[in-house]
Coordinates of C-alpha atoms in Angstrom, one line a residue:
G29 CA 89.9 69.5 42.1
N30 CA 91.9 68.9 45.2
V31 CA 94.2 72.2 44.6
Q32 CA 93.1 74.9 47.2
F33 CA 94.1 78.0 45.2
D34 CA 91.5 80.4 44.1
V35 CA 92.8 81.9 41.0
F36 CA 94.3 79.9 37.9
V37 CA 95.7 80.8 34.6
P38 CA 94.4 78.3 32.2
E39 CA 95.9 78.1 28.4
L40 CA 93.5 78.2 25.9
V41 CA 94.6 74.8 24.7
F42 CA 93.3 73.4 28.0
L43 CA 90.5 75.4 28.7
E44 CA 87.8 73.0 27.1
R45 CA 89.1 69.9 29.1
L46 CA 89.3 72.1 32.7
V47 CA 85.6 73.2 31.7
V48 CA 84.2 69.7 31.1
G49 CA 86.3 68.3 33.8
K50 CA 84.6 70.9 36.1
V51 CA 88.0 72.2 37.3
L52 CA 87.0 75.5 36.9
Q53 CA 83.8 77.4 38.6
P54 CA 81.4 80.0 36.4
L55 CA 82.2 83.7 36.7
N56 CA 79.9 86.0 38.2
L57 CA 80.6 88.6 36.2
S58 CA 78.7 91.5 38.6
Y59 CA 81.8 91.2 40.6
V60 CA 83.8 91.9 37.5
P61 CA 82.5 95.1 35.8
N62 CA 85.9 96.4 34.6
L63 CA 85.8 93.3 32.0
K64 CA 83.3 95.6 30.1
A65 CA 84.2 99.0 31.3
N66 CA 87.9 98.6 30.1
V67 CA 88.5 95.5 28.1
W68 CA 88.4 95.2 24.1
P69 CA 85.1 94.6 23.0
S70 CA 85.7 91.5 21.0
L71 CA 86.9 90.1 24.0
H72 CA 84.2 90.4 26.5
S73 CA 82.7 87.3 24.9
P74 CA 85.6 85.7 23.1
W75 CA 85.6 82.3 20.7
Y76 CA 87.0 80.2 23.1
D77 CA 84.2 81.3 26.1
V78 CA 81.3 82.5 24.9
G79 CA 80.0 84.8 27.5
S80 CA 82.9 85.1 29.6
R81 CA 81.5 82.2 31.5
Y82 CA 84.5 81.1 32.7
T83 CA 87.4 83.5 32.2
V84 CA 88.6 87.1 31.5
P85 CA 91.2 87.6 29.4
Y86 CA 94.7 88.6 31.1
T87 CA 98.1 89.2 28.7
I88 CA 97.9 88.9 24.8
Y89 CA 100.9 88.4 23.0
T90 CA 102.2 87.6 19.1
T91 CA 105.0 85.5 18.1
G92 CA 107.1 87.2 15.2
I93 CA 110.9 87.9 14.6
G94 CA 113.2 89.9 16.7
W95 CA 116.8 90.8 15.7
R96 CA 119.7 93.1 16.8
A97 CA 119.8 96.1 14.0
D98 CA 123.1 96.8 15.2
K99 CA 124.5 93.5 14.2
L100 CA 122.5 93.0 10.8
P101 CA 122.5 96.1 9.4
G102 CA 119.7 96.8 6.7
F103 CA 117.8 93.4 7.6
N104 CA 114.0 93.8 8.1
P105 CA 111.7 91.4 7.4
A106 CA 109.2 93.6 6.2
T107 CA 111.1 94.1 3.0
M108 CA 111.2 90.7 2.6
S109 CA 108.6 88.9 -0.1
D110 CA 108.2 86.2 2.5
P111 CA 109.0 87.6 6.0
W112 CA 108.3 84.4 7.6
S113 CA 111.4 83.0 5.7
A114 CA 113.6 85.3 7.3
L115 CA 115.3 83.0 9.4
W116 CA 115.8 80.3 6.6
I117 CA 117.4 83.4 4.2
E118 CA 119.5 85.1 7.2
G119 CA 120.3 82.3 9.1
P120 CA 123.2 80.5 7.3
K121 CA 124.9 83.8 6.7
I122 CA 125.3 84.2 10.5
S123 CA 125.5 80.5 11.6
G124 CA 125.7 80.0 15.7
K125 CA 123.6 83.3 15.9
V126 CA 120.1 82.3 15.3
G127 CA 117.4 81.1 17.8
L128 CA 114.0 79.4 17.7
L129 CA 111.4 79.2 20.7
D130 CA 111.9 75.8 22.6
D131 CA 108.1 75.7 22.2
Q132 CA 106.7 72.5 20.2
H133 CA 103.7 74.6 19.1
E134 CA 105.7 77.9 18.1
G135 CA 108.3 76.0 16.5
L136 CA 106.6 73.8 14.1
A137 CA 103.9 77.2 13.5
M138 CA 107.1 79.1 12.2
G139 CA 107.9 76.0 9.8
L140 CA 104.4 75.7 8.6
L141 CA 104.2 79.7 7.9
H142 CA 108.1 79.3 6.0
N143 CA 105.9 76.9 3.7
G144 CA 103.0 79.1 3.2
V145 CA 100.8 77.3 5.6
T146 CA 98.6 79.5 7.6
D147 CA 96.6 77.2 9.5
V148 CA 99.2 76.9 12.5
N149 CA 97.0 74.3 14.0
S150 CA 97.1 72.0 11.0
E151 CA 96.9 68.1 11.8
N152 CA 97.6 67.2 8.0
E153 CA 100.6 64.6 8.4
K154 CA 102.1 66.1 4.9
E155 CA 102.2 69.7 6.2
L156 CA 103.7 69.0 9.4
N157 CA 106.2 67.0 7.9
A158 CA 107.4 69.6 5.6
S159 CA 107.3 72.0 8.7
K160 CA 109.6 69.5 10.0
D161 CA 111.9 69.1 7.3
A162 CA 112.2 72.7 6.9
L163 CA 113.3 73.5 10.6
V164 CA 115.7 70.4 10.4
K165 CA 117.3 72.2 7.2
L166 CA 117.7 75.4 9.8
V167 CA 119.0 73.7 12.3
N168 CA 121.6 72.3 10.4
S169 CA 122.3 75.5 7.9
A170 CA 122.1 77.8 11.0
N171 CA 123.3 75.9 13.7
L172 CA 120.0 76.8 15.3
K173 CA 119.7 77.6 18.9
F174 CA 116.7 76.6 21.3
D175 CA 115.6 78.6 24.0
T176 CA 112.5 80.4 25.6
N177 CA 114.7 83.4 27.2
E178 CA 115.4 85.4 23.6
Y179 CA 115.3 88.4 25.7
Q180 CA 118.4 87.5 27.3
H181 CA 120.4 86.2 24.3
L182 CA 119.4 89.3 22.2
A183 CA 120.1 91.6 24.9
D184 CA 123.8 90.5 25.3
G185 CA 124.1 89.9 21.9
S186 CA 124.9 86.2 21.8
L187 CA 122.2 85.8 19.1
W188 CA 121.2 88.3 16.7
L189 CA 117.8 86.7 15.2
H190 CA 115.3 85.1 17.1
Q191 CA 112.0 84.0 16.7
A192 CA 110.2 86.0 19.7
W193 CA 107.4 86.6 21.7
S194 CA 106.3 90.4 21.6
G195 CA 106.6 90.9 25.6
D196 CA 109.5 89.5 25.9
M197 CA 111.1 92.0 23.0
A198 CA 109.0 94.5 24.8
S199 CA 111.5 93.8 27.5
T200 CA 114.6 93.0 26.2
P201 CA 116.5 96.9 26.4
F202 CA 116.3 96.4 30.3
Y203 CA 118.4 93.3 29.9
A204 CA 121.1 94.4 28.1
P205 CA 124.4 95.5 29.4
K206 CA 125.1 99.2 30.2
G207 CA 125.6 100.9 27.3
T208 CA 123.6 99.1 24.8
K209 CA 121.4 101.5 23.4
A210 CA 117.3 100.3 23.4
S211 CA 117.2 101.4 19.5
V212 CA 119.4 98.6 18.4
F213 CA 116.4 96.3 19.2
R214 CA 113.5 95.4 16.8
Y215 CA 110.7 93.3 16.3
W216 CA 108.5 92.1 13.4
W217 CA 105.0 90.9 13.4
P218 CA 102.7 91.6 10.4
E219 CA 100.8 94.6 10.5
D220 CA 97.7 93.0 9.0
G221 CA 97.6 90.7 12.0
R222 CA 97.8 87.5 10.0
G223 CA 100.5 86.2 12.4
P224 CA 100.5 83.8 15.2
I225 CA 98.8 85.3 18.3
N226 CA 97.6 84.0 21.8
N227 CA 96.1 85.1 25.0
D228 CA 96.4 84.3 28.6
T229 CA 93.3 84.3 30.8
F230 CA 92.5 84.3 34.6
A231 CA 89.7 81.8 36.0
V232 CA 88.6 80.9 39.4
L233 CA 89.1 77.3 40.6
K234 CA 85.9 75.0 41.6
G235 CA 87.7 74.5 44.8
A236 CA 88.3 78.4 45.8
K237 CA 88.1 78.9 49.2
N238 CA 87.6 82.7 48.6
P239 CA 85.5 83.1 45.7
V240 CA 84.1 86.5 45.9
L241 CA 87.8 87.7 46.7
A242 CA 89.2 85.8 43.7
H243 CA 86.6 87.6 41.6
L244 CA 87.6 90.7 42.7
F245 CA 91.1 90.1 42.1
L246 CA 90.0 89.6 38.4
N247 CA 88.4 92.9 38.3
H248 CA 91.5 94.2 39.6
L249 CA 93.6 93.2 37.2
L250 CA 91.6 94.9 34.4
D251 CA 91.7 98.1 36.0
T252 CA 93.5 100.5 34.1
K253 CA 95.8 102.0 36.4
Q254 CA 96.7 98.4 37.6
V255 CA 97.2 97.3 34.0
F256 CA 99.8 99.8 33.5
N257 CA 101.6 99.2 36.8
N258 CA 101.4 95.2 35.8
F259 CA 103.2 95.9 32.4
N260 CA 106.0 97.7 33.8
F261 CA 107.0 94.1 35.6
T262 CA 105.8 91.9 32.8
Y263 CA 106.0 93.9 29.4
Y264 CA 103.0 91.9 28.3
Q265 CA 100.4 93.8 26.8
Q266 CA 96.6 93.5 28.0
P267 CA 93.7 93.8 25.9
I268 CA 92.4 97.0 27.7
N269 CA 91.2 100.0 25.5
A270 CA 93.9 102.9 27.1
M271 CA 96.7 100.5 26.3
T272 CA 98.0 101.8 22.8
P273 CA 101.5 101.9 21.4
E274 CA 101.1 105.7 21.2
A275 CA 100.2 105.6 25.4
L276 CA 103.5 103.0 26.0
V277 CA 105.8 105.0 23.9
S278 CA 104.5 108.3 25.0
G279 CA 104.9 107.2 28.6
G280 CA 108.1 106.4 28.2
I281 CA 107.4 103.0 29.1
I282 CA 108.6 100.8 25.8
A283 CA 111.2 102.5 23.3
P284 CA 109.8 103.7 20.0
N285 CA 111.1 101.1 17.8
L286 CA 109.7 98.4 19.7
K287 CA 106.4 100.0 19.2
S288 CA 105.6 96.9 17.0
T289 CA 105.2 94.7 20.3
I290 CA 102.0 96.3 20.9
I291 CA 99.0 95.5 18.8
R292 CA 95.6 96.9 18.4
E293 CA 92.1 95.2 18.5
P294 CA 91.6 94.9 14.6
Q295 CA 95.2 93.1 14.7
F296 CA 94.3 91.0 17.2
K297 CA 90.9 89.6 15.5
N298 CA 92.9 88.7 12.2
G299 CA 95.7 86.8 14.3
L300 CA 96.6 83.0 13.7
V301 CA 95.4 81.7 16.8
Q302 CA 96.9 78.4 18.4
G303 CA 94.2 76.2 19.7
P304 CA 93.4 73.0 20.8
L305 CA 94.4 69.8 18.6
S306 CA 92.9 66.6 18.8
Q307 CA 94.6 63.4 20.5
Q308 CA 95.5 62.4 16.6
G309 CA 97.0 65.7 16.2
E310 CA 98.8 65.7 19.4
V311 CA 100.7 62.5 18.5
L312 CA 101.6 64.0 14.7
W313 CA 102.8 67.6 16.4
E314 CA 104.8 65.8 19.1
N315 CA 106.5 63.2 16.8
A316 CA 107.5 66.2 14.3
W317 CA 109.0 68.5 17.2
A318 CA 110.9 65.3 18.8
A319 CA 112.6 64.7 15.0
V320 CA 113.5 68.4 15.1
K321 CA 114.9 68.4 18.4
S322 CA 116.8 65.3 17.8
T323 CA 118.6 66.9 15.0

């Protein structure tokens, strides 16, 4: 409560604690008309903040698989019987060229999905140990790399296959060396929406010195023109009705082959959301991830 910033970006996994701890102040939505005017209807009153009492949505993103089509001709997770096992199938063949996001939840979720578990917030110790074991096997068989700048490694060709965030993949062509065609980059996430998904939010802190201006800033961030301007810097989608894959491709903002980095509202509704864990669950996840990273 001592921080004097006006606006804050709370992750969903911490939102409940921030509200209970009275770190955030309730919003006056009369100052944020763009929420109902421009944002997907399903996020006017999201599951994590019914009635948008404390937050408005900011960026949304999926976690899928990115790769270099020029380095892996014919490779496409969509053609596999189990796309979530693509790293395990292809990885050993290209040892040293495979990466996983250095993120506890994202990494272990990939292991869970590889094992056929769609509960990406599982607190089942057996399932988490199996995810850990699968990742340890991948580390050893594919000389797995851990990082969160997959856009740079795929861009420069030092890695060819990587668990990836959608917004990072959308920006990858702009990090590539001169002469590298944007068409060599690919991203897969299930079309039916049954894959990891998340979104960032904006909130106003209880200690804000300029609460009205903070609300107007939130409204500004949800203005359609501003959303497209913002995308040119972040390459992360915002859940605005006008921000469709077709609009971004036709506007020359993203490469046609990276259209899959942008999703639609029905896909988002089906997504596997990474939510908060219990205290016991957090310990299980932390222990499993520590074992993976110490391999």
